[in-house]
PDB file of C-alpha atoms in Angstrom:
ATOM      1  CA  UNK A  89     -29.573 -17.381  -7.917  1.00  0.00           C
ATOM      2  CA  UNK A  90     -26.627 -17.448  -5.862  1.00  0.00           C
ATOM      3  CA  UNK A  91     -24.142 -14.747  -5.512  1.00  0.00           C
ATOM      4  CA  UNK A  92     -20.290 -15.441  -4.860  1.00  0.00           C
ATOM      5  CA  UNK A  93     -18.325 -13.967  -2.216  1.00  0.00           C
ATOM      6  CA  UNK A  94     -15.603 -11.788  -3.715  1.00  0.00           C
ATOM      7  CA  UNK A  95     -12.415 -12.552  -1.647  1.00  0.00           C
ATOM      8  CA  UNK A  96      -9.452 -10.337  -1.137  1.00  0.00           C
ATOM      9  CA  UNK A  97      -5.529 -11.372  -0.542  1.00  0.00           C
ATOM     10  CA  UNK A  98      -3.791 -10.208   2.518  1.00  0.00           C
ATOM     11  CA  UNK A  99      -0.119 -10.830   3.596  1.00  0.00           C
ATOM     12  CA  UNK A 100       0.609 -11.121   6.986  1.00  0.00           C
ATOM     13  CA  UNK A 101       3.914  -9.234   8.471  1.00  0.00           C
ATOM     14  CA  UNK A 102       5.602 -10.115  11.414  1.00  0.00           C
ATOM     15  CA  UNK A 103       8.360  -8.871  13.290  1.00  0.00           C
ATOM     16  CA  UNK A 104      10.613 -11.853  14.079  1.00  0.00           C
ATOM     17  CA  UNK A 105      10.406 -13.370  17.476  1.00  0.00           C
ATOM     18  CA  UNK A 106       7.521 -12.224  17.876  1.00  0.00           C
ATOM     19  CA  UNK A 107       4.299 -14.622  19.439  1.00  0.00           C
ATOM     20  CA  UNK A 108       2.018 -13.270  16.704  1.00  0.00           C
ATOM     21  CA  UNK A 109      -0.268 -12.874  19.152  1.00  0.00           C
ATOM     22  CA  UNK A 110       0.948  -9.757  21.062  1.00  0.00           C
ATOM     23  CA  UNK A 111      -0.396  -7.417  18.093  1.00  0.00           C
ATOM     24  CA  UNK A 112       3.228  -7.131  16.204  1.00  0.00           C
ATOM     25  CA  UNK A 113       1.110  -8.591  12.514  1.00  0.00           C
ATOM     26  CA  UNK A 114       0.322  -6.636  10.364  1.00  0.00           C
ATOM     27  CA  UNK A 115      -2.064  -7.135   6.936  1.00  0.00           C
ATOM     28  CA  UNK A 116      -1.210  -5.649   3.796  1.00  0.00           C
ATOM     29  CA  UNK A 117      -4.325  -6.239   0.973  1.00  0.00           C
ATOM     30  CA  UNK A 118      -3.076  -6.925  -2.161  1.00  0.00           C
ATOM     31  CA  UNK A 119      -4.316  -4.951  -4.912  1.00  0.00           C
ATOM     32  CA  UNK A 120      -5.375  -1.154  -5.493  1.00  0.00           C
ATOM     33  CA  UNK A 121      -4.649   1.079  -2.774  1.00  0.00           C
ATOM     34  CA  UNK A 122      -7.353   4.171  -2.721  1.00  0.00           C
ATOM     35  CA  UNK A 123      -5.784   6.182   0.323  1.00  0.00           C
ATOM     36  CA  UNK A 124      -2.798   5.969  -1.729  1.00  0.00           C
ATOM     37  CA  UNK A 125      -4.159   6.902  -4.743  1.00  0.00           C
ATOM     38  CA  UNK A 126      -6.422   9.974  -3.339  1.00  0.00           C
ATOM     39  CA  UNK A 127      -3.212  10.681  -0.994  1.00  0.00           C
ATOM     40  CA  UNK A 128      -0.100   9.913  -2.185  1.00  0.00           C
ATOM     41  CA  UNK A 129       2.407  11.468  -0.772  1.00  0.00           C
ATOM     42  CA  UNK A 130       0.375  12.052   2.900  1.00  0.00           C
ATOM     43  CA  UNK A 131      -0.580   8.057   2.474  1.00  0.00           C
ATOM     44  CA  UNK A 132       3.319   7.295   2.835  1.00  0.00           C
ATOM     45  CA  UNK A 133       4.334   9.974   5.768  1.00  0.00           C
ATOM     46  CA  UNK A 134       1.027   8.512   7.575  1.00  0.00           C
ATOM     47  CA  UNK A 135       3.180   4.897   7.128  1.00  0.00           C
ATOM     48  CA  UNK A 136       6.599   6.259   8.576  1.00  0.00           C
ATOM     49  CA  UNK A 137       8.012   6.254   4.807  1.00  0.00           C
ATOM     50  CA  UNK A 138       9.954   9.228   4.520  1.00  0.00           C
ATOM     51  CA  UNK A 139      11.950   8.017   1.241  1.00  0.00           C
ATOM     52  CA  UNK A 140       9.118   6.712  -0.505  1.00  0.00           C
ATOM     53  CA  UNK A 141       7.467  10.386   0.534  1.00  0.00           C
ATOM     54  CA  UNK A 142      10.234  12.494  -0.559  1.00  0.00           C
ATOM     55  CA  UNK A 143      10.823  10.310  -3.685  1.00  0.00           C
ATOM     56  CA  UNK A 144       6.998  11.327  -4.414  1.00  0.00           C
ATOM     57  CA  UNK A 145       7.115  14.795  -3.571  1.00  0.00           C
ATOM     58  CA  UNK A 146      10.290  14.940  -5.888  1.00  0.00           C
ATOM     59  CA  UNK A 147       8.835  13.842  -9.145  1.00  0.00           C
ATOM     60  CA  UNK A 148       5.503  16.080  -8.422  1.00  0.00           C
ATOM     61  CA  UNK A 149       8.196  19.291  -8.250  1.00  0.00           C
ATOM     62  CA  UNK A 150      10.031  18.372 -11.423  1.00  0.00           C
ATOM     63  CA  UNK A 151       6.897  17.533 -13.867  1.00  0.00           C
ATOM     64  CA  UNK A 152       5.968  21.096 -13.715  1.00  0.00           C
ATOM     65  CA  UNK A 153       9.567  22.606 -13.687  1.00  0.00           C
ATOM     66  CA  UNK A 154      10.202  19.814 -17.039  1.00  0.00           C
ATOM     67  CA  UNK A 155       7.354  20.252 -18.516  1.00  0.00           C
ATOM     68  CA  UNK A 156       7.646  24.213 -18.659  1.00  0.00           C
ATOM     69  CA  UNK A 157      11.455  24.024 -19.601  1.00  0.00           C
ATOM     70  CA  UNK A 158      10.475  22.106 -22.406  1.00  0.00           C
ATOM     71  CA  UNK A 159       7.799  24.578 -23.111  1.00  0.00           C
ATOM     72  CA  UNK A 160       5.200  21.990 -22.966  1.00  0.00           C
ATOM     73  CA  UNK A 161       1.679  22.335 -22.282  1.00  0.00           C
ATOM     74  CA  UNK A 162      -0.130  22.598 -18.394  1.00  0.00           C
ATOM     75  CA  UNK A 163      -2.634  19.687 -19.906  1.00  0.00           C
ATOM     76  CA  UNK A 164       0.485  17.314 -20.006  1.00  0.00           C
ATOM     77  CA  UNK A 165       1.653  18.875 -16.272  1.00  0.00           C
ATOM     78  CA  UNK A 166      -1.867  17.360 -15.216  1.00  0.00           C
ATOM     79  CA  UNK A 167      -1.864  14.108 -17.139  1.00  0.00           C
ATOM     80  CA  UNK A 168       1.659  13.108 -15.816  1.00  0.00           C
ATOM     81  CA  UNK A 169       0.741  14.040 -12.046  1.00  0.00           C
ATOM     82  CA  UNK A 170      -2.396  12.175 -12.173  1.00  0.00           C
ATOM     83  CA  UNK A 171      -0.700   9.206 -13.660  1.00  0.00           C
ATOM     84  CA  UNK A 172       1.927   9.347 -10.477  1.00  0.00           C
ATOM     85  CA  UNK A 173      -0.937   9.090  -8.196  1.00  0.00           C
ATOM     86  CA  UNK A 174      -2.303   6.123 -10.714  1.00  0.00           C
ATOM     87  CA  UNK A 175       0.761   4.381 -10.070  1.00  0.00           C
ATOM     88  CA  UNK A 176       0.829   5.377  -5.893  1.00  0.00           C
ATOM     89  CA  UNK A 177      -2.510   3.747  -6.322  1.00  0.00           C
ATOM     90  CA  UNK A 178      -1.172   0.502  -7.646  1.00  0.00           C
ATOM     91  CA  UNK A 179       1.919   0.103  -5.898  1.00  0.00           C
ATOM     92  CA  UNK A 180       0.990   1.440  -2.188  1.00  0.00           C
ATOM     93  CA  UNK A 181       0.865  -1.694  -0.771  1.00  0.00           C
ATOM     94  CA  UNK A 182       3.867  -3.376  -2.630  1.00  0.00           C
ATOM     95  CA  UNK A 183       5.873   0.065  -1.196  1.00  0.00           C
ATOM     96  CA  UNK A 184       4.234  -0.538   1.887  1.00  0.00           C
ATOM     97  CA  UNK A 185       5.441  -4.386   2.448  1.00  0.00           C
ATOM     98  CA  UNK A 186       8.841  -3.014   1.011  1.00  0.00           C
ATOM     99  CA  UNK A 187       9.181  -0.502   3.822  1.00  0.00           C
ATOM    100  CA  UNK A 188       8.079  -3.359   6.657  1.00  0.00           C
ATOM    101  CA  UNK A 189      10.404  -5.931   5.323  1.00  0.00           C
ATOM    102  CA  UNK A 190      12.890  -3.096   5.519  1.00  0.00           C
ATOM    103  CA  UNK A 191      12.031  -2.568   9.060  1.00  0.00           C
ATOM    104  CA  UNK A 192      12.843  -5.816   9.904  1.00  0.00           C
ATOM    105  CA  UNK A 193       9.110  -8.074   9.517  1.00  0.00           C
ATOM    106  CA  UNK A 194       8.696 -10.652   7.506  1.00  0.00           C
ATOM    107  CA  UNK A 195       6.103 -12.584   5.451  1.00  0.00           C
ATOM    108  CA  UNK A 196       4.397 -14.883   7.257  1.00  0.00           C
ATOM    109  CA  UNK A 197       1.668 -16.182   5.933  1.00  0.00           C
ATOM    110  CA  UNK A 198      -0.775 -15.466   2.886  1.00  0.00           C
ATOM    111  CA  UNK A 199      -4.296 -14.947   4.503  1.00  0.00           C
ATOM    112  CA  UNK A 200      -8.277 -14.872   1.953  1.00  0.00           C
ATOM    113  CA  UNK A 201     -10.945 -13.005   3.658  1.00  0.00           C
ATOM    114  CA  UNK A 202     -14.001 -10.912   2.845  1.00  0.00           C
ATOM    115  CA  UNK A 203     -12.585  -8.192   4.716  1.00  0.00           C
ATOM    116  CA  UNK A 204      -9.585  -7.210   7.057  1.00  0.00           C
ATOM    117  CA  UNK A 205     -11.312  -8.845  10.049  1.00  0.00           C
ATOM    118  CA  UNK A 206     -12.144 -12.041   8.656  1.00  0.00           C
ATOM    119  CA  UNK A 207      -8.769 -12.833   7.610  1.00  0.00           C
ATOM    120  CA  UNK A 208      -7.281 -11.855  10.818  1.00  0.00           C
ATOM    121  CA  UNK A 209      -9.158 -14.165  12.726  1.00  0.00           C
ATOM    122  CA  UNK A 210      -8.197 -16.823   9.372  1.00  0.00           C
ATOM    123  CA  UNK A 211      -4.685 -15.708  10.107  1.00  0.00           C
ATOM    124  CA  UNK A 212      -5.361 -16.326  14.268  1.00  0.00           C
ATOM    125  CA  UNK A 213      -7.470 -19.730  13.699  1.00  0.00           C
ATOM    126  CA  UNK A 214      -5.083 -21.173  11.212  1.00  0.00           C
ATOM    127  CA  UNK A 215      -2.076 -20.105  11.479  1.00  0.00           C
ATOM    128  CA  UNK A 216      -1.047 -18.815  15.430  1.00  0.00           C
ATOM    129  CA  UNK A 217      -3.108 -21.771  17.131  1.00  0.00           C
ATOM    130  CA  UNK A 218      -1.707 -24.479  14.741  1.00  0.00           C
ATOM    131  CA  UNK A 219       1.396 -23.794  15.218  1.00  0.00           C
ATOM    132  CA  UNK A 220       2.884 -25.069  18.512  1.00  0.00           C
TER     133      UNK A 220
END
């Protein structure tokens, strides 16, 4: 019986200009991001993404302070904080292309590896040395 590979989606960043080949790419998986899930908030200051950061740290404050003007229960405070990390989880990497493309990369290519490594040296075999 043979097993399938499971393959994962990365984008490849660049800053414009630049060779690719002078370490200025960066790969963003596509999919569920655990750091940002388990870390929210510390996940985007690790980045450089102070808005995305404060944004989070914002709506974490004002569950509780809602919740208890409404007079509403500390099982909902939980639920609704746990479902903002949920969604960190989902979106991290969408933020984290956001904040790049903000910084001035762009998308350069859409790279399938196993892993991070094998679709960086995809991204260097296919796309840096074809192009002239």
């Amino acid at each position: 019986m043979t097993r399938k590979a499971v393959v994962k989606i990365y984008t490849a960043q660049i800053v414009p200009g630049s060779s690719s080949l002078d370490g200025e790419v960066m790969l963003i998986k596509e999919g569920f991001n655990w750091a940002g899930f388990l870390f929210g908030p510390f996940w985007a200051l690790w980045h450089g993404m102070w808005k995305t950061m404060t944004i989070i740290f914002l709506v974490l404050i004002a569950i509780p302070v809602i919740c208890n003007t409404l007079y509403l229960t500390n099982y909902l405070v939980i639920i609704l904080q746990f479902q903002v990390f949920i969604f960190m989880g989902m979106w991290a990497n969408d933020l984290r292309r956001t904040a790049l493309l903000q910084r001035g990369y762009v998308e350069h290519a859409v790279i399938v590896g196993k892993n991070k490594n094998e679709a960086e040296h995809r991204y260097l075999l296919n796309v840096v040395l074809v192009e002239p």
